[in-house]
Amino acid sequence: MLTEPATKAKESAFQRLLDGDVAVLARAISLLETGGTDSEVLTNRLRNHTGSARVVAFTGPPGAGKSTLINAYVAELRRRGHRVAVLAVDPSSPLTGGAVLGDRTRMGEHSADAGVFIRSVASRGHLGGLASSIPAILDAVDAAGWQIIVLETVGAGQSETEIAEIADVNVVLNAPGLGDDVQAIKAGILEIADILVVNKCDLPHADRTVRQLQSMLQLRKAERRNIPILSTSADRAEGICELSDAISARIEDAKKVSQEQYRRRRLKGLLCRRAEAIVRNRLSSLSEADADRILEQVSQGKLSIETATEALIATVFSAVPSPYPQQVLNPKDDDPDNWDCGF
Amino acid sequence: MQAEQLRVLVTKIGFDGHDRGSRVVAAYLRDAGMEVIYTPPWQQVGAVVSLAIQEDVDVIGISSLATDHLIIPDLMEALRAADLGHVGVVVGGIVPEIECQALRDAGVALIFGPGASREDIVSQVAKLGTDGRKTKLTSGEFAV
Ligand code: B12
Ligand SMILES: Nc1nc2c(ncn2[C@@H]2O[C@H](COP(=O)(O)OP(=O)(O)O)[C@@H](O)[C@H]2O)c(=O)[nH]1
Ligand SMILES: [Mg+2]
């Protein structure tokens, strides 16, 4: 979907993004991933053009078949006439920052389809199953006119409630034969599931995994116990219709959430991720001398851990200038209403 | 400010299935801190073009151990048609000496043969990617 060179010269990059130019969207995503003050204007501008996309997250332990299942789900959405964007998050190496992004390998059949946009995103050190730029990237993909966004998250752990914050539908996968079976799905991740899937139902013992999940569901709050457990074989494209129906039903429910509420939820995610990054940044700039001073007092029993933690935070916040310039917090081209997000 | 991370596509076109070299090179680049989009062999030219667009890569690396390098001029043409002329293309594997010039004429920036060292690959790919980046849209251009 590339625009003619002649119109390109006339239209601004931002307008081309809104018009659905995939190359421009792809470039915007890279800039948002890099973050920093430079991309703030873009982040803020995007926020006025979002709210129509719905986000479906697929989470589960590595090897459960998330990428393969997304591939089958995307094929089904295409048969049903929908365009769809996929964001596949893979971990970055904590040592080098590099990554091999291979999820889309399993989605190869869609690579030449203009109705499918796939983007690999490296987690860049962020924990919790996502990358810290994901809320902003979702805004960009949304603003570019993609109404269904599928999110593949990194593995499974206990801190993925962040995913629940920004996704409308949470599909949690498990599969038989992943070592300690259902234990691979921790209670926290189960809590966020709107739909549970046992993938690889072609393998032996899949029924046992289903039963284990059923009993684990009892751990959930009473009003959230009644969720579907579906069996799929992503490889053989079995159970995909049922899965797509279940997701569609959930998307309909999600539509009852007003656009404004929805935008605020994602904005909250964005602000919280940003705040985390600032705190982390500041902590990493703690001087040896300051650290020693506080450690000394804790080890001598003069400070409790709690007080010491507060002292630590106070120290790093008084020492370093804000990484974000003031005008960023008051962007003049933005509707001030959007900033009062009430939390 | 944080530097933008280099993104490199490592892939194979045509019918050749020798994927060891492409895997080795993907790992070299990852270990040098780059983000590598890796695909299995047998990609079609059209798929490589849309991958390069969607992933906003800085460099496209094609591994070719058989005769797949002969398709590369077609790939270069398709990239230019998709307005990706700024993305550097490198080829690695077995390219007979007499065919190297044709690839360079088609716009291939670098060719690496068997035994190419990790250091050479990493440093030259990084330079190519950093140079190509300069022609891409900047944050400032999204602000107007
Ligand atoms: C291992 C091997 C195989 C393995 C492949 C395993 C695999 N999954 O990769 C197997 C046994 C399966 C195999 C099969 C065949 N092979 Co074979 N194989 C080789 C062999 C011995 C080594 C290749 C290798 O892995 N090298 C190690 C890697 C790390 O080196 P590399 O790929 O060259 O990569 C380095 C550089 O070239 C460069 N590089 C490579 N790619 C890229 C990409 C980028 C982006 C960059 C920056 C750099 C870069 O950097 C790397 C590090 O230095 C070569 C001979 C040779 N010495 O090259 C023959 C060779 C490639 N095979 C050959 C043939 C003919 C075949 C078969 C057709 C044999 C047959 N008749 O069945 C089949 C076809 C397979 C297929 N489906 O396509 C011929 C090809 C002849 C030609 N070019 O015309 C060769 C050259 C042997 C020969 N002298 O005849 N093969
Ligand atoms: N038997 C079987 N294998 C599957 C199924 N779905 C995926 N796989 C395989 O499981 C492996 C991991 O799949 P992948 O989608 O990469 O898992 P992810 O890590 O959760 O994204 C691959 O080898 C797939 O081919 C399935 O339904 N049945
Ligand atoms: Mg995956």
XYZ file of C-alpha atoms and ligand atoms in Angstrom:
607
model
C 0.000 0.000 0.000
C 2.577 2.534 -1.070
C 1.528 6.007 -2.061
C 2.657 7.526 -5.327
C 5.864 9.537 -5.050
C 4.015 12.685 -6.184
C 1.504 12.667 -3.304
C 4.250 11.610 -0.949
C 6.043 14.882 -1.313
C 2.901 16.817 -0.449
C 1.643 14.848 2.509
C 3.339 14.903 5.879
C 4.731 11.696 7.334
C 2.076 11.778 10.026
C -0.726 12.080 7.497
C 0.699 9.199 5.502
C 0.660 7.098 8.661
C -3.010 7.928 9.211
C -3.703 7.114 5.557
C -2.404 3.600 6.099
C 1.021 3.759 4.441
C 2.603 0.598 5.846
C 6.203 1.696 5.313
C 5.567 4.885 7.265
C 3.849 2.967 10.064
C 6.801 0.575 10.218
C 9.194 3.500 10.500
C 7.080 5.152 13.217
C 7.180 1.925 15.233
C 10.997 1.930 15.188
C 11.027 5.509 16.435
C 8.575 4.681 19.211
C 10.695 1.670 20.187
C 13.731 3.899 20.530
C 11.734 6.232 22.741
C 13.344 9.235 24.410
C 12.249 12.822 24.092
C 12.443 12.784 20.299
C 9.532 10.429 19.908
C 7.348 12.181 22.491
C 5.671 14.474 19.989
C 4.721 11.487 17.855
C 3.440 9.583 20.901
C 1.265 12.529 21.870
C -0.060 13.191 18.391
C -1.051 9.564 17.946
C -3.226 9.611 21.011
C -5.801 11.797 19.282
C -6.302 9.215 16.547
C -6.826 6.026 18.514
C -9.655 4.080 20.042
C -11.045 2.010 17.209
C -8.698 -0.992 17.379
C -9.260 -3.996 19.607
C -6.327 -5.917 21.000
C -6.247 -9.705 21.333
C -3.287 -11.012 23.353
C -1.936 -14.577 23.124
C 0.124 -15.541 26.161
C 1.565 -18.844 27.314
C 4.786 -20.729 27.927
C 7.445 -20.879 25.198
C 6.710 -23.659 22.743
C 2.986 -23.845 23.541
C 2.269 -22.839 19.960
C 1.371 -19.154 20.254
C 2.912 -18.133 16.929
C 1.473 -21.143 15.103
C -1.968 -20.549 16.576
C -1.842 -16.857 15.687
C -0.997 -17.871 12.141
C -4.114 -20.069 11.990
C -6.263 -17.404 13.659
C -5.079 -14.764 11.197
C -5.946 -17.094 8.304
C -9.452 -17.494 9.740
C -9.850 -13.720 10.168
C -8.829 -13.255 6.538
C -11.446 -15.811 5.458
C -13.962 -13.762 7.416
C -12.876 -10.660 5.560
C -10.970 -8.822 8.286
C -7.635 -7.075 8.012
C -5.339 -7.813 10.928
C -2.088 -6.582 12.449
C 0.187 -8.786 14.559
C 2.805 -7.584 17.027
C 5.068 -10.447 18.110
C 7.258 -9.768 21.124
C 10.434 -11.804 21.625
C 13.044 -11.411 24.345
C 16.207 -9.367 23.864
C 19.480 -10.727 25.199
C 20.068 -9.073 28.561
C 23.820 -9.138 27.871
C 24.117 -7.663 24.396
C 20.692 -6.142 23.748
C 20.499 -8.126 20.534
C 17.718 -10.491 19.540
C 16.742 -13.035 16.940
C 13.094 -12.410 16.175
C 11.598 -15.597 14.815
C 7.893 -15.625 15.627
C 6.871 -14.483 12.196
C 8.609 -17.479 10.718
C 5.462 -19.403 11.663
C 3.282 -16.797 9.964
C 5.042 -17.000 6.620
C 1.877 -17.734 4.659
C 0.694 -14.168 5.299
C 3.889 -12.355 4.400
C 2.777 -11.216 0.963
C -0.828 -10.424 1.998
C -1.510 -6.669 2.094
C -4.357 -7.324 4.531
C -1.923 -8.540 7.177
C 0.704 -6.428 8.925
C 3.229 -8.303 11.053
C 5.875 -6.663 13.161
C 8.452 -8.302 15.421
C 9.216 -6.384 18.594
C 12.178 -7.094 20.867
C 11.433 -6.775 24.584
C 14.541 -4.593 25.088
C 14.970 -5.468 28.722
C 11.370 -4.995 29.739
C 9.912 -7.696 31.987
C 6.286 -8.705 32.147
C 5.902 -10.256 28.721
C 5.878 -7.107 26.627
C 8.198 -4.314 25.526
C 7.812 -0.966 27.265
C 6.976 0.717 23.967
C 4.001 -1.582 23.276
C 1.272 0.858 24.411
C 2.652 3.524 22.082
C 3.076 1.024 19.232
C -0.536 -0.104 19.663
C -1.578 3.529 19.315
C 0.364 3.824 16.074
C -1.086 0.638 14.564
C -4.553 1.709 15.687
C -4.118 5.188 14.194
C -2.998 3.602 10.924
C -6.412 1.990 10.655
C -5.837 -1.607 11.783
C -8.917 -2.575 13.748
C -7.805 -5.930 15.064
C -4.370 -6.157 16.646
C -3.021 -9.506 17.798
C -0.280 -9.392 20.397
C 2.056 -12.336 21.001
C 3.808 -11.984 24.333
C 7.037 -13.419 25.674
C 6.573 -16.731 27.422
C 4.644 -16.954 30.642
C 5.423 -15.744 34.086
C 3.670 -14.194 36.983
C 3.974 -10.538 36.148
C 1.882 -10.421 33.012
C -1.056 -8.537 34.433
C 0.372 -5.678 32.405
C -0.922 -7.521 29.339
C -4.421 -7.606 30.814
C -4.301 -3.823 31.168
C -3.876 -3.189 27.485
C -5.556 -6.140 25.770
C -9.309 -6.441 25.270
C -9.225 -10.201 24.984
C -6.648 -12.380 26.710
C -6.115 -15.818 25.259
C -3.920 -17.956 27.509
C -2.408 -21.068 25.942
C -1.038 -24.232 27.310
C -0.072 -27.494 25.664
C 0.542 -31.048 26.801
C 4.103 -32.191 27.237
C 5.681 -28.924 28.349
C 7.575 -30.515 31.231
C 5.659 -29.680 34.360
C 2.448 -29.272 32.378
C -0.066 -26.869 33.791
C 2.388 -25.611 36.363
C 3.900 -23.715 33.451
C 0.855 -21.479 33.721
C 1.108 -19.602 36.956
C -1.915 -18.487 38.883
C -1.356 -14.842 37.953
C -1.510 -15.506 34.262
C -4.549 -17.713 34.675
C -6.276 -14.862 36.447
C -6.115 -12.640 33.361
C -7.412 -15.271 30.906
C -10.671 -14.581 29.081
C -10.231 -17.730 27.021
C -8.100 -20.745 27.886
C -6.704 -22.830 25.063
C -5.143 -26.264 25.179
C -3.155 -26.326 21.962
C -1.570 -29.437 20.417
C -4.738 -31.404 21.112
C -3.402 -33.863 18.547
C -0.806 -34.994 21.109
C -1.434 -37.655 23.760
C -2.567 -36.489 27.192
C -4.159 -33.297 25.895
C -7.340 -34.280 27.740
C -5.360 -34.456 30.961
C -4.141 -30.903 30.431
C -7.766 -29.818 29.929
C -8.770 -31.447 33.219
C -5.868 -29.835 35.051
C -6.888 -26.446 33.736
C -10.454 -27.036 34.792
C -9.356 -27.665 38.352
C -6.958 -24.738 38.303
C -9.814 -22.490 37.287
C -11.186 -22.985 40.755
C -8.374 -20.725 41.932
C -10.018 -17.810 40.226
C -12.490 -15.397 41.702
C -15.958 -16.942 41.631
C -17.336 -14.525 39.053
C -14.423 -15.219 36.690
C -14.476 -19.004 36.783
C -16.859 -19.462 33.941
C -14.552 -19.058 30.967
C -14.222 -21.279 27.923
C -11.492 -23.904 27.694
C -10.950 -24.688 24.030
C -8.874 -27.392 22.385
C -6.940 -26.558 19.245
C -4.375 -28.042 16.954
C -2.667 -25.047 15.434
C -0.625 -27.313 13.187
C -3.675 -29.005 11.673
C -5.921 -25.934 11.886
C -8.390 -27.720 14.167
C -10.611 -25.835 16.585
C -9.721 -22.505 14.982
C -13.287 -21.619 14.029
C -14.451 -22.117 17.615
C -11.534 -20.081 18.901
C -12.286 -17.251 16.474
C -15.954 -17.276 17.503
C -15.022 -17.122 21.178
C -12.646 -14.218 20.532
C -15.270 -12.376 18.459
C -17.800 -12.749 21.262
C -15.296 -11.255 23.675
C -14.536 -8.418 21.293
C -18.254 -7.623 21.182
C -18.242 -7.469 24.989
C -15.201 -5.237 24.867
C -17.045 -2.833 22.580
C -19.315 -2.023 25.479
C -16.313 -0.311 26.963
C -16.483 3.217 25.595
C -13.755 4.481 23.315
C -12.819 7.027 25.912
C -12.434 4.446 28.687
C -10.486 2.290 26.313
C -8.094 5.051 25.367
C -7.558 5.913 28.997
C -6.720 2.347 29.825
C -4.007 2.245 27.207
C -2.825 5.694 28.235
C -2.540 4.466 31.795
C -0.377 1.606 30.556
C 1.766 4.066 28.657
C 2.239 6.390 31.625
C 2.981 3.565 34.046
C 5.567 2.021 31.711
C 7.137 5.440 31.277
C 7.189 6.032 35.037
C 8.818 2.647 35.600
C 11.468 3.472 33.049
C 12.231 6.790 34.738
C 12.570 5.199 38.159
C 14.773 2.434 36.758
C 16.871 4.993 34.934
C 17.372 7.032 38.064
C 18.259 4.006 40.144
C 20.935 3.081 37.654
C 22.468 6.512 38.142
C 22.815 6.071 41.909
C 26.354 6.987 42.919
C 28.604 4.529 44.761
C 28.916 6.983 47.634
C 25.153 7.365 48.075
C 24.625 3.634 47.839
C 27.365 2.966 50.410
C 25.932 5.529 52.808
C 22.473 3.900 52.770
C 23.810 0.332 52.803
C 26.000 1.125 55.770
C 23.039 2.361 57.790
C 20.911 -0.654 56.894
C 23.612 -3.160 57.740
C 24.184 -1.444 61.090
C 20.470 -1.706 61.789
C 20.008 2.076 61.890
C 17.533 2.039 59.001
C 14.739 -0.406 58.289
C 14.522 -1.796 54.764
C 11.394 0.242 54.229
C 12.935 3.550 55.309
C 16.088 2.744 53.373
C 14.062 2.137 50.221
C 12.398 5.504 50.621
C 15.772 7.136 51.264
C 17.101 5.501 48.115
C 14.258 6.831 46.012
C 14.527 10.288 47.565
C 18.260 10.312 46.844
C 18.031 9.374 43.179
C 15.196 11.781 42.555
C 16.952 14.755 44.099
C 20.216 14.046 42.320
C 19.266 13.766 38.644
C 17.490 16.256 36.400
C 14.280 15.061 34.750
C 14.989 13.158 31.530
C 11.871 14.678 29.989
C 11.739 18.422 29.345
C 8.840 20.333 30.836
C 7.130 21.184 27.575
C 6.640 17.512 26.861
C 4.293 17.258 29.790
C 2.196 20.108 28.380
C 2.050 19.473 24.655
C 0.326 22.494 23.209
C -1.165 20.692 20.227
C -3.054 18.278 22.458
C -6.489 18.376 23.962
C -5.861 18.953 27.696
C -8.890 16.783 28.485
C -6.943 13.752 27.473
C -4.367 14.382 30.134
C -6.751 14.240 33.044
C -6.982 10.490 33.119
C -8.161 10.282 36.715
C -6.050 7.661 38.400
C 19.398 9.952 23.774
C 19.211 6.231 23.227
C 20.613 5.163 19.865
C 18.228 3.406 17.517
C 18.952 -0.294 17.410
C 20.037 -1.734 14.058
C 17.530 -4.134 12.521
C 18.735 -6.705 10.002
C 16.780 -9.230 7.947
C 18.653 -12.513 7.400
C 16.926 -14.688 4.852
C 17.268 -17.006 1.868
C 15.490 -16.934 -1.466
C 15.101 -19.671 -4.064
C 15.315 -23.434 -3.597
C 18.603 -23.819 -1.728
C 18.189 -25.246 1.753
C 21.718 -24.705 3.182
C 20.687 -22.688 6.224
C 23.664 -23.172 8.505
C 25.477 -20.055 7.318
C 22.402 -17.858 7.726
C 21.878 -19.146 11.274
C 25.520 -18.558 12.168
C 25.406 -15.029 10.788
C 22.096 -14.282 12.566
C 23.767 -15.259 15.839
C 26.852 -13.110 15.066
C 24.666 -10.065 14.510
C 22.491 -10.746 17.562
C 25.579 -11.100 19.741
C 26.765 -7.749 18.418
C 23.547 -6.190 19.784
C 21.478 -6.045 16.605
C 17.873 -7.118 16.217
C 17.769 -9.853 13.614
C 14.626 -10.896 11.805
C 15.427 -14.426 10.766
C 13.468 -16.537 8.300
C 13.854 -20.097 7.068
C 15.002 -20.683 3.474
C 12.753 -20.666 0.402
C 11.353 -17.145 0.680
C 9.922 -15.498 -2.400
C 11.140 -12.127 -3.596
C 7.766 -10.517 -2.840
C 7.794 -11.841 0.716
C 11.289 -10.462 1.322
C 10.155 -7.043 0.135
C 7.118 -6.921 2.436
C 9.161 -8.235 5.352
C 11.717 -5.500 4.817
C 8.967 -2.885 4.767
C 7.013 -4.110 7.795
C 10.101 -4.693 9.920
C 11.746 -1.401 8.910
C 15.102 -3.136 8.522
C 18.358 -1.309 7.884
C 20.087 -4.154 6.083
C 18.885 -7.182 4.138
C 21.241 -10.175 4.246
C 20.781 -12.972 1.729
C 22.591 -16.246 2.202
C 23.131 -18.265 -0.955
C 25.132 -21.480 -1.201
C 23.795 -22.743 -4.501
C 22.615 -20.617 -7.405
C 20.102 -18.423 -5.608
C 22.322 -15.396 -5.949
C 21.225 -15.315 -9.583
C 17.768 -14.175 -8.399
C 19.252 -11.278 -6.457
C 19.097 -8.772 -9.339
C 15.315 -9.404 -9.404
C 15.174 -8.755 -5.679
C 17.100 -5.492 -6.106
C 14.634 -4.405 -8.776
C 11.661 -5.252 -6.567
C 13.185 -3.356 -3.635
C 13.692 -0.244 -5.731
C 10.128 -0.499 -7.042
C 8.902 -0.601 -3.421
C 10.935 2.509 -2.615
C 13.450 0.582 -0.507
C 16.508 1.663 -2.460
C 18.064 3.002 0.754
C 18.166 -0.434 2.424
C 21.609 -1.991 2.091
C 21.725 -5.519 0.670
C 24.535 -7.947 1.495
C 25.068 -11.434 0.161
C 26.936 -14.293 1.800
C 27.781 -17.857 0.881
C 29.168 -19.221 -2.361
C 29.164 -16.702 -5.182
C 31.580 -17.521 -8.024
C 34.096 -14.726 -8.596
C 32.853 -14.067 -12.131
C 29.314 -13.454 -10.897
C 30.206 -11.006 -8.144
C 30.420 -8.029 -10.491
C 26.904 -8.617 -11.792
C 25.620 -8.527 -8.217
C 27.501 -5.320 -7.456
C 26.149 -3.771 -10.638
C 22.661 -4.680 -9.461
C 23.304 -2.720 -6.261
C 24.517 -5.339 -3.763
C 26.719 -3.525 -1.250
C 28.831 -6.363 0.166
C 29.594 -10.010 -0.614
C 31.000 -12.426 1.994
C 32.448 -15.815 1.061
C 33.019 -18.970 3.115
C 35.243 -18.280 6.109
C 34.280 -14.600 6.352
C 35.146 -13.539 9.906
C 32.660 -12.524 12.545
C 34.449 -9.187 12.989
C 34.259 -8.284 9.295
C 30.624 -9.256 9.013
C 29.578 -7.370 12.146
C 31.525 -4.197 11.473
C 30.623 -3.910 7.789
C 26.950 -4.690 8.308
C 26.822 -2.154 11.146
C 28.393 0.529 8.983
C 26.072 -0.159 6.072
C 23.023 -0.076 8.348
C 24.054 3.109 10.093
C 24.637 4.844 6.750
C 21.285 3.720 5.337
C 19.489 4.894 8.464
C 20.415 8.482 7.661
C 17.992 8.574 4.746
C 14.994 7.334 6.729
C 12.175 9.376 8.250
C 13.082 10.970 11.586
C 10.984 11.821 14.640
C 11.139 15.441 13.551
C 9.433 14.632 10.270
C 6.524 13.060 12.151
C 6.134 16.252 14.152
C 5.177 18.458 11.181
C 27.014 -28.519 5.238
C 26.688 -28.665 3.747
C 25.493 -29.268 3.417
C 24.465 -29.694 4.459
C 23.590 -28.455 4.774
C 23.177 -28.359 6.215
C 22.430 -27.072 6.460
N 21.273 -27.176 7.036
O 22.874 -25.990 6.158
C 23.703 -30.793 3.667
C 24.393 -32.104 3.889
C 22.212 -30.922 4.019
C 23.956 -30.345 2.243
C 23.168 -30.735 1.200
C 23.407 -30.391 -0.116
N 24.506 -29.746 -0.592
Co 25.799 -28.919 0.545
N 27.274 -28.281 1.467
C 27.586 -28.188 2.753
C 28.999 -27.605 2.922
C 29.950 -28.770 3.130
C 29.205 -26.623 4.042
C 28.188 -25.469 4.102
C 28.177 -24.868 5.477
O 27.283 -25.116 6.283
N 29.232 -24.101 5.822
C 29.368 -23.488 7.135
C 28.735 -22.076 7.091
C 28.853 -21.404 8.450
O 29.451 -21.344 6.143
P 28.768 -20.474 4.985
O 27.386 -20.901 4.732
O 29.678 -20.385 3.859
O 28.659 -19.043 5.682
C 29.763 -18.200 5.888
C 29.997 -17.210 4.761
O 29.681 -17.727 3.499
C 29.174 -16.029 5.138
N 27.732 -16.003 4.885
C 26.894 -16.975 4.503
N 25.627 -16.534 4.464
C 25.637 -15.237 4.814
C 24.622 -14.301 4.926
C 24.941 -12.997 5.339
C 23.840 -12.031 5.520
C 26.283 -12.642 5.595
C 26.598 -11.274 6.042
C 27.300 -13.591 5.468
C 26.981 -14.871 5.083
O 29.374 -15.992 6.517
C 29.426 -17.322 7.065
C 30.459 -17.332 8.139
O 31.740 -17.172 7.624
C 29.215 -26.909 1.539
C 30.656 -26.821 1.059
C 31.334 -25.612 1.607
N 32.546 -25.793 2.037
O 30.761 -24.508 1.665
C 28.387 -27.804 0.608
C 27.781 -27.218 -0.672
C 27.221 -25.836 -0.366
N 26.681 -28.141 -0.954
C 26.545 -28.367 -2.212
C 25.536 -29.232 -2.752
C 25.621 -29.469 -4.246
C 24.575 -29.837 -1.947
C 23.444 -30.745 -2.410
C 22.732 -30.310 -3.691
C 24.055 -32.139 -2.542
C 23.149 -33.181 -3.152
N 23.457 -33.497 -4.401
O 22.230 -33.647 -2.506
C 22.475 -30.763 -1.225
C 21.363 -29.678 -1.407
C 20.702 -29.262 -0.118
C 19.540 -28.309 -0.313
N 18.353 -28.685 0.097
O 19.661 -27.257 -0.857
C 27.537 -27.598 -3.036
C 26.910 -26.416 -3.753
C 27.522 -26.244 -5.127
C 27.195 -24.906 -5.770
N 27.324 -23.779 -5.088
O 26.881 -24.910 -6.923
C 28.627 -27.256 -2.005
C 29.374 -25.948 -2.308
C 29.636 -28.434 -1.979
C 30.409 -28.537 -3.287
N 31.635 -28.019 -3.298
O 29.920 -29.095 -4.221
N 25.040 -29.587 2.152
N 1.779 -31.336 17.510
C 1.567 -30.023 17.467
N 2.619 -29.171 17.416
C 2.371 -27.836 17.382
C 1.065 -27.317 17.399
N 1.148 -25.970 17.387
C 2.453 -25.662 17.352
N 3.204 -26.787 17.351
C 4.665 -26.875 17.313
O 5.186 -26.399 18.553
C 6.424 -25.717 18.345
C 6.388 -24.323 18.965
O 5.439 -23.538 18.277
P 5.451 -21.947 18.333
O 4.234 -21.482 17.623
O 6.748 -21.412 17.885
O 5.309 -21.713 19.915
P 5.443 -20.347 20.763
O 6.809 -20.352 21.339
O 4.411 -20.463 21.823
O 5.193 -19.210 19.834
C 6.653 -25.712 16.854
O 7.524 -26.743 16.527
C 5.281 -25.951 16.276
O 5.326 -26.581 15.017
C -0.037 -28.249 17.446
O -1.201 -27.885 17.470
N 0.297 -29.566 17.479
Mg 6.372 -17.560 19.301
